[in-house]
Coordinates of N, CA and C in Angstrom, one line a residue:
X162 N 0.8 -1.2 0.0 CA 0.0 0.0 0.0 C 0.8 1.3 0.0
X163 N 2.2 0.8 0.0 CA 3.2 2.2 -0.3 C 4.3 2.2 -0.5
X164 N 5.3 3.0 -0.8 CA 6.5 2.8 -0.8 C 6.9 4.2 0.0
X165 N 7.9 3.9 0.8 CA 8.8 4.9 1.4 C 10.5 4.8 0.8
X166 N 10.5 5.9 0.5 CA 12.6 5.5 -0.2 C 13.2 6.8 1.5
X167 N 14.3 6.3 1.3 CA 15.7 7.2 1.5 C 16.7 6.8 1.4
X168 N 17.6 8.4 1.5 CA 18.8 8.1 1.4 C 19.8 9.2 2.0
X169 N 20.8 8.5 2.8 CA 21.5 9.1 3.2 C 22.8 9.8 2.5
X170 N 22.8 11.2 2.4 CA 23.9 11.5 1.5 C 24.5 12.7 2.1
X171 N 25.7 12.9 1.8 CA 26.6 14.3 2.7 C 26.1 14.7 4.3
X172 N 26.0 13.7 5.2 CA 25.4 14.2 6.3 C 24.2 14.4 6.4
X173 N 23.5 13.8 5.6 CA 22.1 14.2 5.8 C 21.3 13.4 5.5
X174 N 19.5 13.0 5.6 CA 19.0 12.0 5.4 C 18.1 13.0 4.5
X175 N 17.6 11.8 3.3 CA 16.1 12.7 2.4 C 15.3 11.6 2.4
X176 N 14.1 11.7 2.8 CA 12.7 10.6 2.5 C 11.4 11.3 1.8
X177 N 11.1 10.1 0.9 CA 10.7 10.8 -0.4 C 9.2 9.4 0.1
X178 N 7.8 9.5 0.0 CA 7.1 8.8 -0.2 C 5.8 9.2 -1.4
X179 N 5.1 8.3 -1.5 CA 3.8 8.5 -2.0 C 2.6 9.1 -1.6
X180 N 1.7 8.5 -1.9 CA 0.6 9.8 -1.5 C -0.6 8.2 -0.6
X181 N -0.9 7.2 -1.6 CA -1.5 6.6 -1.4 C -2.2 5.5 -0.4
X182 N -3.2 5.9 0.3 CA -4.0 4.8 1.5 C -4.7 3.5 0.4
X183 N -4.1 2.4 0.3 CA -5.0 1.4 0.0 C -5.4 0.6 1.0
X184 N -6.5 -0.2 0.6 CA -7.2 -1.2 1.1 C -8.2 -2.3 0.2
X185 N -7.8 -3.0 0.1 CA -7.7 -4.3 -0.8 C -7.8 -3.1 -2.3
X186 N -8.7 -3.4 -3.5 CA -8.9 -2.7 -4.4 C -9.1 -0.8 -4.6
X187 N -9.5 -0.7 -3.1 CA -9.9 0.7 -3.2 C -8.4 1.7 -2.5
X188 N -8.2 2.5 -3.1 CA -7.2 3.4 -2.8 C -7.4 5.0 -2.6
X189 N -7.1 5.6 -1.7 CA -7.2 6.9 -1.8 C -5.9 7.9 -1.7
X190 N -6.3 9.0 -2.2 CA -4.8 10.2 -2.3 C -5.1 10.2 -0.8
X191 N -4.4 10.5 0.1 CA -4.1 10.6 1.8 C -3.3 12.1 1.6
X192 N -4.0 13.0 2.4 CA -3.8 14.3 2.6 C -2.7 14.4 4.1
X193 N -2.7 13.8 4.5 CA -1.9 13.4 5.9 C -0.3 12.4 5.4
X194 N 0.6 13.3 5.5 CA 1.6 12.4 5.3 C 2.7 11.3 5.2
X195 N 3.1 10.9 4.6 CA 4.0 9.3 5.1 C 5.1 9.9 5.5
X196 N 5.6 10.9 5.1 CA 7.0 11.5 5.9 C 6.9 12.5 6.7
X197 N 7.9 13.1 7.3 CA 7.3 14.1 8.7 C 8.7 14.0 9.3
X198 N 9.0 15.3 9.9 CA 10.5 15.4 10.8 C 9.5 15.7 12.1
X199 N 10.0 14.7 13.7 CA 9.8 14.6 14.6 C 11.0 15.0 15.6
X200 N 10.9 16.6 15.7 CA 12.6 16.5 16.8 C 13.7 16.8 15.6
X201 N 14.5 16.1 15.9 CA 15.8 15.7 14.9 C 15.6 14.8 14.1
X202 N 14.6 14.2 14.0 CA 14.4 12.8 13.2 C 13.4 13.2 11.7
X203 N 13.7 12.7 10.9 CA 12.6 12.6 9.7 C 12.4 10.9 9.6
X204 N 11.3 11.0 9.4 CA 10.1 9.5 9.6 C 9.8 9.2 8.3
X205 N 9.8 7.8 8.0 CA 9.1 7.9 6.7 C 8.3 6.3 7.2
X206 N 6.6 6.2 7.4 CA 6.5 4.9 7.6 C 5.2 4.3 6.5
X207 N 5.6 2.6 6.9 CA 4.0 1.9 6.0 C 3.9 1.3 6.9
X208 N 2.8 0.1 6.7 CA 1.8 -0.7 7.6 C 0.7 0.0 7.9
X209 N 0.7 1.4 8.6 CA -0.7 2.1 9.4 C -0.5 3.1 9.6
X210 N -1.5 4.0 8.9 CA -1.5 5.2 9.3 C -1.6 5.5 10.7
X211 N -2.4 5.0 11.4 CA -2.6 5.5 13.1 C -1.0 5.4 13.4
X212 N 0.1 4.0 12.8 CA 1.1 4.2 13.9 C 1.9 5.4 13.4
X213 N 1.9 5.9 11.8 CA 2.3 6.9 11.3 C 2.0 8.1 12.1
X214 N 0.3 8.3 12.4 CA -0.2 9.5 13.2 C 0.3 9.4 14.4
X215 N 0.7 8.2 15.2 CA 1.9 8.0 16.8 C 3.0 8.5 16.4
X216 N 4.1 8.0 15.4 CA 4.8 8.9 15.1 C 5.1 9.9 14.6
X217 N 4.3 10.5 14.1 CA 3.9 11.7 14.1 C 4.1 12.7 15.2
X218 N 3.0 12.4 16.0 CA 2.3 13.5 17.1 C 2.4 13.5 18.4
X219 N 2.4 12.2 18.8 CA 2.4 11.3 20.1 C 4.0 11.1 20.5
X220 N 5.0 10.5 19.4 CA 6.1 9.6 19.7 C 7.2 11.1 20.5
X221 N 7.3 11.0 21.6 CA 8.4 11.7 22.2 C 9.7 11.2 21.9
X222 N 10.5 12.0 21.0 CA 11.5 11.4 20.1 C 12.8 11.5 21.1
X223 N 13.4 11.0 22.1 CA 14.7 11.5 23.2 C 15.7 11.8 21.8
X224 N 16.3 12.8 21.9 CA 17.8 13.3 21.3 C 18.8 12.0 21.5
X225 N 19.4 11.7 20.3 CA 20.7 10.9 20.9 C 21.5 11.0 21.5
X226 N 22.5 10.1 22.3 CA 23.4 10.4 23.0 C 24.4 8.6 23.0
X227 N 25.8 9.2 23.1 CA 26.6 8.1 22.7 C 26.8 7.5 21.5
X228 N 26.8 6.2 21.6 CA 27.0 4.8 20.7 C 25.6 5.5 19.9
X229 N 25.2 5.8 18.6 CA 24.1 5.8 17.7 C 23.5 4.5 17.8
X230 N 24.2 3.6 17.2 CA 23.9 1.9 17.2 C 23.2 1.7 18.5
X231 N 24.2 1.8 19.5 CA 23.6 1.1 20.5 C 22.1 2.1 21.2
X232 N 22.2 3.6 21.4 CA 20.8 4.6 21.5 C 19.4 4.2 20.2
X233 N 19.8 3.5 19.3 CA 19.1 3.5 18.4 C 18.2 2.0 18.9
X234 N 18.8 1.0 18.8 CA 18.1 -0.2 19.3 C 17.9 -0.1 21.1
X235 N 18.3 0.7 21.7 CA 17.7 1.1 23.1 C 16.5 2.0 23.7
X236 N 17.4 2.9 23.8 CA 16.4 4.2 23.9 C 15.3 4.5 23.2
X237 N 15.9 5.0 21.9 CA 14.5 5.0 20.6 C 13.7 4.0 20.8
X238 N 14.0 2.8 20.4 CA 12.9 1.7 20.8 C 12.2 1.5 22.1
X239 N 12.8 1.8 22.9 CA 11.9 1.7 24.1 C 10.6 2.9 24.6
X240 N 11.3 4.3 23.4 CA 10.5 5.0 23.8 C 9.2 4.8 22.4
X241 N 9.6 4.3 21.4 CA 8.4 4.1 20.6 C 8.0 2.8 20.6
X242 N 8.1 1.8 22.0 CA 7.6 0.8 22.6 C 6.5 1.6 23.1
X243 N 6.4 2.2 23.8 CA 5.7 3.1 24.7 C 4.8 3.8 24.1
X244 N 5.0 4.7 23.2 CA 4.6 5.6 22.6 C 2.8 4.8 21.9
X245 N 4.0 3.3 20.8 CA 2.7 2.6 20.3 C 1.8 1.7 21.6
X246 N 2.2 1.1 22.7 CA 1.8 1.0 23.8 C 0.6 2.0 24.2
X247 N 1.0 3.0 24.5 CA -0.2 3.9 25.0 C -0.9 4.7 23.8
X248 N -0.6 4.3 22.7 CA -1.5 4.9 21.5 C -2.6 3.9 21.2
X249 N -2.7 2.5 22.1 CA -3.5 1.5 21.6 C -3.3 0.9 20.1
X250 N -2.1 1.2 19.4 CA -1.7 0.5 18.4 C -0.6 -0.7 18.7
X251 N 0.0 -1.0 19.5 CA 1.4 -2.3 19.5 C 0.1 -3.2 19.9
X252 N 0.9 -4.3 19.1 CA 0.1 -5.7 18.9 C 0.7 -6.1 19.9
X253 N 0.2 -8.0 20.5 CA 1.2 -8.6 21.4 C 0.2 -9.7 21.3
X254 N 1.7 -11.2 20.8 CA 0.9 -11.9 20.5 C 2.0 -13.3 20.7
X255 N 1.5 -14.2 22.1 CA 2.4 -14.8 22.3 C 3.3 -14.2 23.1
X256 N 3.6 -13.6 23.8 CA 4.3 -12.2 24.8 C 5.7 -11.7 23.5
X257 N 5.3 -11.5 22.2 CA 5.9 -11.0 21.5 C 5.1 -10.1 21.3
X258 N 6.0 -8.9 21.1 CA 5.1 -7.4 20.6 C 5.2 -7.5 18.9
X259 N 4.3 -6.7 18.4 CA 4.7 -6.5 17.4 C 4.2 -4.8 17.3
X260 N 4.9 -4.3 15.9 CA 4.5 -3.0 15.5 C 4.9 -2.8 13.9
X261 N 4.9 -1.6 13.2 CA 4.9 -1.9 12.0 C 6.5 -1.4 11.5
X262 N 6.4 -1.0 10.0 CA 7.5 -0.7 9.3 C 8.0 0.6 9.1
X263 N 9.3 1.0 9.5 CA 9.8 2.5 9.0 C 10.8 2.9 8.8
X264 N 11.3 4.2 8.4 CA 12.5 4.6 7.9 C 12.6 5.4 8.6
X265 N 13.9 5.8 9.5 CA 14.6 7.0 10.4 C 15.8 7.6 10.1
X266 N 15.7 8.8 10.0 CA 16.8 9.4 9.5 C 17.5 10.3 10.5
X267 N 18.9 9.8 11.0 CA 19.3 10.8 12.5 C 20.8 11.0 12.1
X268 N 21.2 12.4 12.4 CA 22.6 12.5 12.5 C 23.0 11.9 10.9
X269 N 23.0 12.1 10.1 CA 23.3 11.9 8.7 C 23.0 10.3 8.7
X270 N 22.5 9.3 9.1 CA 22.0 8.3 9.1 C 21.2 7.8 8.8
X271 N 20.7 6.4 8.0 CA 19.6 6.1 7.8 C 19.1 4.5 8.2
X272 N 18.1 4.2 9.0 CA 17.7 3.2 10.0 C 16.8 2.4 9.2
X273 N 16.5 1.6 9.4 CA 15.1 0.8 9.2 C 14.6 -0.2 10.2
X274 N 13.1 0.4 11.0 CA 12.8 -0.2 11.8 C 12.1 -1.3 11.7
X275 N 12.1 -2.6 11.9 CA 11.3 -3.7 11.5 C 9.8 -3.5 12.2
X276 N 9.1 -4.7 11.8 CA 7.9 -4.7 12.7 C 7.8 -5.2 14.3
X277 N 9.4 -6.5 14.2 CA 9.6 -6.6 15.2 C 10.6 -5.7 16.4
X278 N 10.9 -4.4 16.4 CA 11.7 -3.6 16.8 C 13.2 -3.8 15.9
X279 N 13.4 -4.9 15.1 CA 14.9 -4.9 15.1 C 15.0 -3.4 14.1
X280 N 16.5 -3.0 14.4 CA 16.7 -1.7 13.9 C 17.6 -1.8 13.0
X281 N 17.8 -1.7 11.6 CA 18.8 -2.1 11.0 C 19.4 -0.7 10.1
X282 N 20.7 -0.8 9.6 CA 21.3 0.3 9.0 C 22.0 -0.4 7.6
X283 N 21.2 0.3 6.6 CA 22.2 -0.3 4.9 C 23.5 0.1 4.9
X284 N 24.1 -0.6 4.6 CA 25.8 -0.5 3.9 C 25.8 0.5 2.5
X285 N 24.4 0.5 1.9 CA 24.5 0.9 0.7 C 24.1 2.5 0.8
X286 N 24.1 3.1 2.4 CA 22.6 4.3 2.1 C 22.0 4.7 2.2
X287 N 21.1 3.6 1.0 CA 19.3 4.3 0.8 C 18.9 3.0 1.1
X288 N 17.7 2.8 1.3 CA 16.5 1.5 1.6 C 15.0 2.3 1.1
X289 N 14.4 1.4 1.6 CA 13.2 1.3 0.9 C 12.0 0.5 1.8
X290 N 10.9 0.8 1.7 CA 9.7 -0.2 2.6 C 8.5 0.3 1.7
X291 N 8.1 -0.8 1.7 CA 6.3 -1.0 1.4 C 6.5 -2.0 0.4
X292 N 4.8 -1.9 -0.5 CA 4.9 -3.1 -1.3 C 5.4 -2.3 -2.3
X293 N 6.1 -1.5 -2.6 CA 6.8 -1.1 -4.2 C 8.3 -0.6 -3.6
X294 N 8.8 -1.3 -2.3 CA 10.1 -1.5 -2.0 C 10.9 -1.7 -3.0
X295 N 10.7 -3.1 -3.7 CA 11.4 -3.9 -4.8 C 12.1 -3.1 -5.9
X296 N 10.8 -2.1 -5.9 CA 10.9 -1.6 -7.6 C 11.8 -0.3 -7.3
X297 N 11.2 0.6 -6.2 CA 12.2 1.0 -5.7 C 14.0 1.0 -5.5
X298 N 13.9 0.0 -4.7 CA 15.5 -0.4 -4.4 C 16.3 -0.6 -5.7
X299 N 15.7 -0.9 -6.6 CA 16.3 -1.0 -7.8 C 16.8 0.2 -8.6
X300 N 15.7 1.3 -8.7 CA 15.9 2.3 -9.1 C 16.9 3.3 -8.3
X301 N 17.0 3.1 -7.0 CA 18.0 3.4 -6.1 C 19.5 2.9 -6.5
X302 N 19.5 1.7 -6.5 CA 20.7 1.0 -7.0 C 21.2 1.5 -8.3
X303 N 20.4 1.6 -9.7 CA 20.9 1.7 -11.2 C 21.1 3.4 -10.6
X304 N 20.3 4.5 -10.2 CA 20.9 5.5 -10.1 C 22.1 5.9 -9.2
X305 N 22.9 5.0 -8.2 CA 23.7 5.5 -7.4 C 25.2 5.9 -8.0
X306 N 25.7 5.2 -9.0 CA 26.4 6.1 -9.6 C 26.5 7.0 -10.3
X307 N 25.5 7.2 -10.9 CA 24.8 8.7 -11.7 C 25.3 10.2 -11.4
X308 N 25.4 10.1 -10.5 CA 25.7 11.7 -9.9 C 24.7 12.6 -9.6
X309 N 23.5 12.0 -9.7 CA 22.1 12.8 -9.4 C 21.6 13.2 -7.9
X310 N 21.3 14.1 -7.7 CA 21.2 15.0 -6.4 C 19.9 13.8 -5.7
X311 N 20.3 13.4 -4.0 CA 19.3 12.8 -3.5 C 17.7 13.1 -4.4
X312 N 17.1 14.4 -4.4 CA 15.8 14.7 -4.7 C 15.7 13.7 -5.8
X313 N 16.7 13.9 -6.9 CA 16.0 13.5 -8.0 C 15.9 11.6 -7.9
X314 N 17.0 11.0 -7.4 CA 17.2 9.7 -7.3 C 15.7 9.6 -6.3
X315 N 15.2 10.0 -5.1 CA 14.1 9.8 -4.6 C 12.8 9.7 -5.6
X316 N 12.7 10.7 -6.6 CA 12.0 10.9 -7.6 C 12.1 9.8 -8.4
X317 N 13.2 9.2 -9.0 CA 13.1 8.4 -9.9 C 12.4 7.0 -9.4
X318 N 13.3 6.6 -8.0 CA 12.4 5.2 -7.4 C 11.0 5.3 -7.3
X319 N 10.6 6.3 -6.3 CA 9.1 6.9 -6.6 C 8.6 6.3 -7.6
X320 N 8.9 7.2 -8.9 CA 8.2 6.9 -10.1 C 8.2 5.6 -10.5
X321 N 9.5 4.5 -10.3 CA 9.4 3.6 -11.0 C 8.2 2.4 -10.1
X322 N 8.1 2.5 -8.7 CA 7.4 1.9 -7.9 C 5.9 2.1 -8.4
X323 N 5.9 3.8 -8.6 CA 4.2 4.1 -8.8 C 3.9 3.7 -10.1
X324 N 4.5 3.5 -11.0 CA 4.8 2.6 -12.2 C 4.4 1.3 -12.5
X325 N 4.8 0.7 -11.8 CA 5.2 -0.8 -11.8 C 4.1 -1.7 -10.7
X326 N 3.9 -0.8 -9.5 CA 3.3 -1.5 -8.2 C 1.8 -0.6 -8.2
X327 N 0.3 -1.6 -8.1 CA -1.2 -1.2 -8.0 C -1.2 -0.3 -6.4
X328 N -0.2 -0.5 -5.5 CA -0.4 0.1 -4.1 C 0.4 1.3 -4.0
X329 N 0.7 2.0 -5.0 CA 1.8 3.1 -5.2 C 1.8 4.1 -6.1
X330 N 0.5 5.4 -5.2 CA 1.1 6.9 -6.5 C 0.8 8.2 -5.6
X331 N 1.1 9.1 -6.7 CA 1.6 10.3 -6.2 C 0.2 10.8 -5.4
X332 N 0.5 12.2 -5.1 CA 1.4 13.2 -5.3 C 2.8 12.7 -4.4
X333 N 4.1 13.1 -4.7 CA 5.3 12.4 -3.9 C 5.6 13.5 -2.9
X334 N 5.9 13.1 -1.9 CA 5.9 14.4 -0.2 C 7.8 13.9 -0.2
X335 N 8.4 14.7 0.6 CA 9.6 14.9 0.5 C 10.3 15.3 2.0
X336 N 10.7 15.0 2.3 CA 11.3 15.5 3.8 C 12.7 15.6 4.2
X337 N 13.2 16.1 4.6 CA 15.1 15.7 5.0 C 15.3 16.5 6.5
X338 N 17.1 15.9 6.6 CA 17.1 16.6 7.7 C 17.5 17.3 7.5
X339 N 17.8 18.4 8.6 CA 18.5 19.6 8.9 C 19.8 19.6 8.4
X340 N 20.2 21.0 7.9 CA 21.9 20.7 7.9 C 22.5 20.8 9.1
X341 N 23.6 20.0 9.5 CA 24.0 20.2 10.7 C 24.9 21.6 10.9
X342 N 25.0 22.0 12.0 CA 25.4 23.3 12.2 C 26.8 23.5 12.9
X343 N 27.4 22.1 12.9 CA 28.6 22.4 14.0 C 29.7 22.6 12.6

C-alpha cells in the first residue's frame, strides 16, 4: 500500500514517499503524510496510518546520545515501545510485541525499523519499505552512480514503484534533515 525510499547523502537524510492509502482494491490520495521530521528525526513509515499519526504527534523522540547503534536499538525503541503501547496501536501476541515498518533518519544516518523492533542500517545508504520496496530499491541501485542530487534519485524510485506497483502513486511528499550546524 506504499512505498517509502531514503537516502543518506553528505550528512544528511532525504525521504521521499507516495501519497496513497489502500485497502484491498480501493485506494485513496491521503492528505496526511508518510513523511514528517519529529525533533531531529525525519520518519518515513508503511503498515498504518494511526502508527504513522503515533509517530507523528504522540512519539516523544529523546535526542541521541553516545554509541548511535547502540541509542538506536535502546532508547529510541523503548521509547516508541511506549509511545505505540499507550497509542493502543502495539500488537502482542504470544508475549511477542509486534509494530509496523519505517525509515529514520538521525545524525546523517539512515535506520530501518522492523515490525519486530529490530533496527537495522544499509551499507549501501538508501533502503526502501512497502509493497513497491522492490521496484524502488532497484531504481535506487541503477541510479547510485549517476551523480544525481538525492531529490532526484528519490523521484526516480518513486516513479518507478508508482509505475510498476497497483499500491503506489503520487502526489510524492519529501522530507530531509537539517543541515548540521557544528
Amino acid at each position: 500500500m506504499t512505498v517509502i525510499v531514503g537516502i543518506a547523502h553528505k550528512g544528511r537524510v532525504h525521504l521521499g514517499a507516495d501519497s496513497v492509502g489502500a485497502s484491498g482494491y480501493q485506494i485513496t490520495i491521503r492528505n496526511d503524510p508518510k513523511v514528517f521530521r519529529n525533533g531531529p528525526y525525519v520518519i518515513g513509515f508503511t503498515t498504518s496510518y494511526r502508527m504513522g499519526q503515533l509517530l507523528h504527534h504522540a512519539l516523544q523522540a529523546p535526542h541521541p546520545t553516545g554509541n548511535l547503534n547502540r541509542f538506536m536499538v535502546t532508547t529510541f525503541v523503548d521509547a516508541l515501545r511506549t509511545c505505540l503501547k499507550d497509542g493502543g496501536w502495539a500488537r502482542k501476541d504470544a508475549e511477542q510485541e509486534e509494530a509496523g515498518t519505517f525509515l529514520v533518519g538521525i545524525q546523517g544516518r539512515l535506520f530501518t525499523v522492523h515490525s519486530d523492533y529490530q533496527v537495522g542500517e544499509p551499507t549501501d545508504g538508501y533502503a526502501a519499505v512497502g509493497c513497491g520496496d522492490d521496484l524502488a530499491l532497484g531504481a535506487l541501485h541503477a541510479t547510485a552512480p549517476l551523480g544525481m542530487r538525492p531529490r532526484q534519485r528519490l523521484t526516480a524510485a518513486l516513479a518507478a514503484a508508482d509505475h510498476h506497483s497497483a499500491g503506489v502513486g503520487g502526489p510524492y511528499l519529501y522530507v530531509s534533515t537539517r543541515k548540521d550546524r557544528t
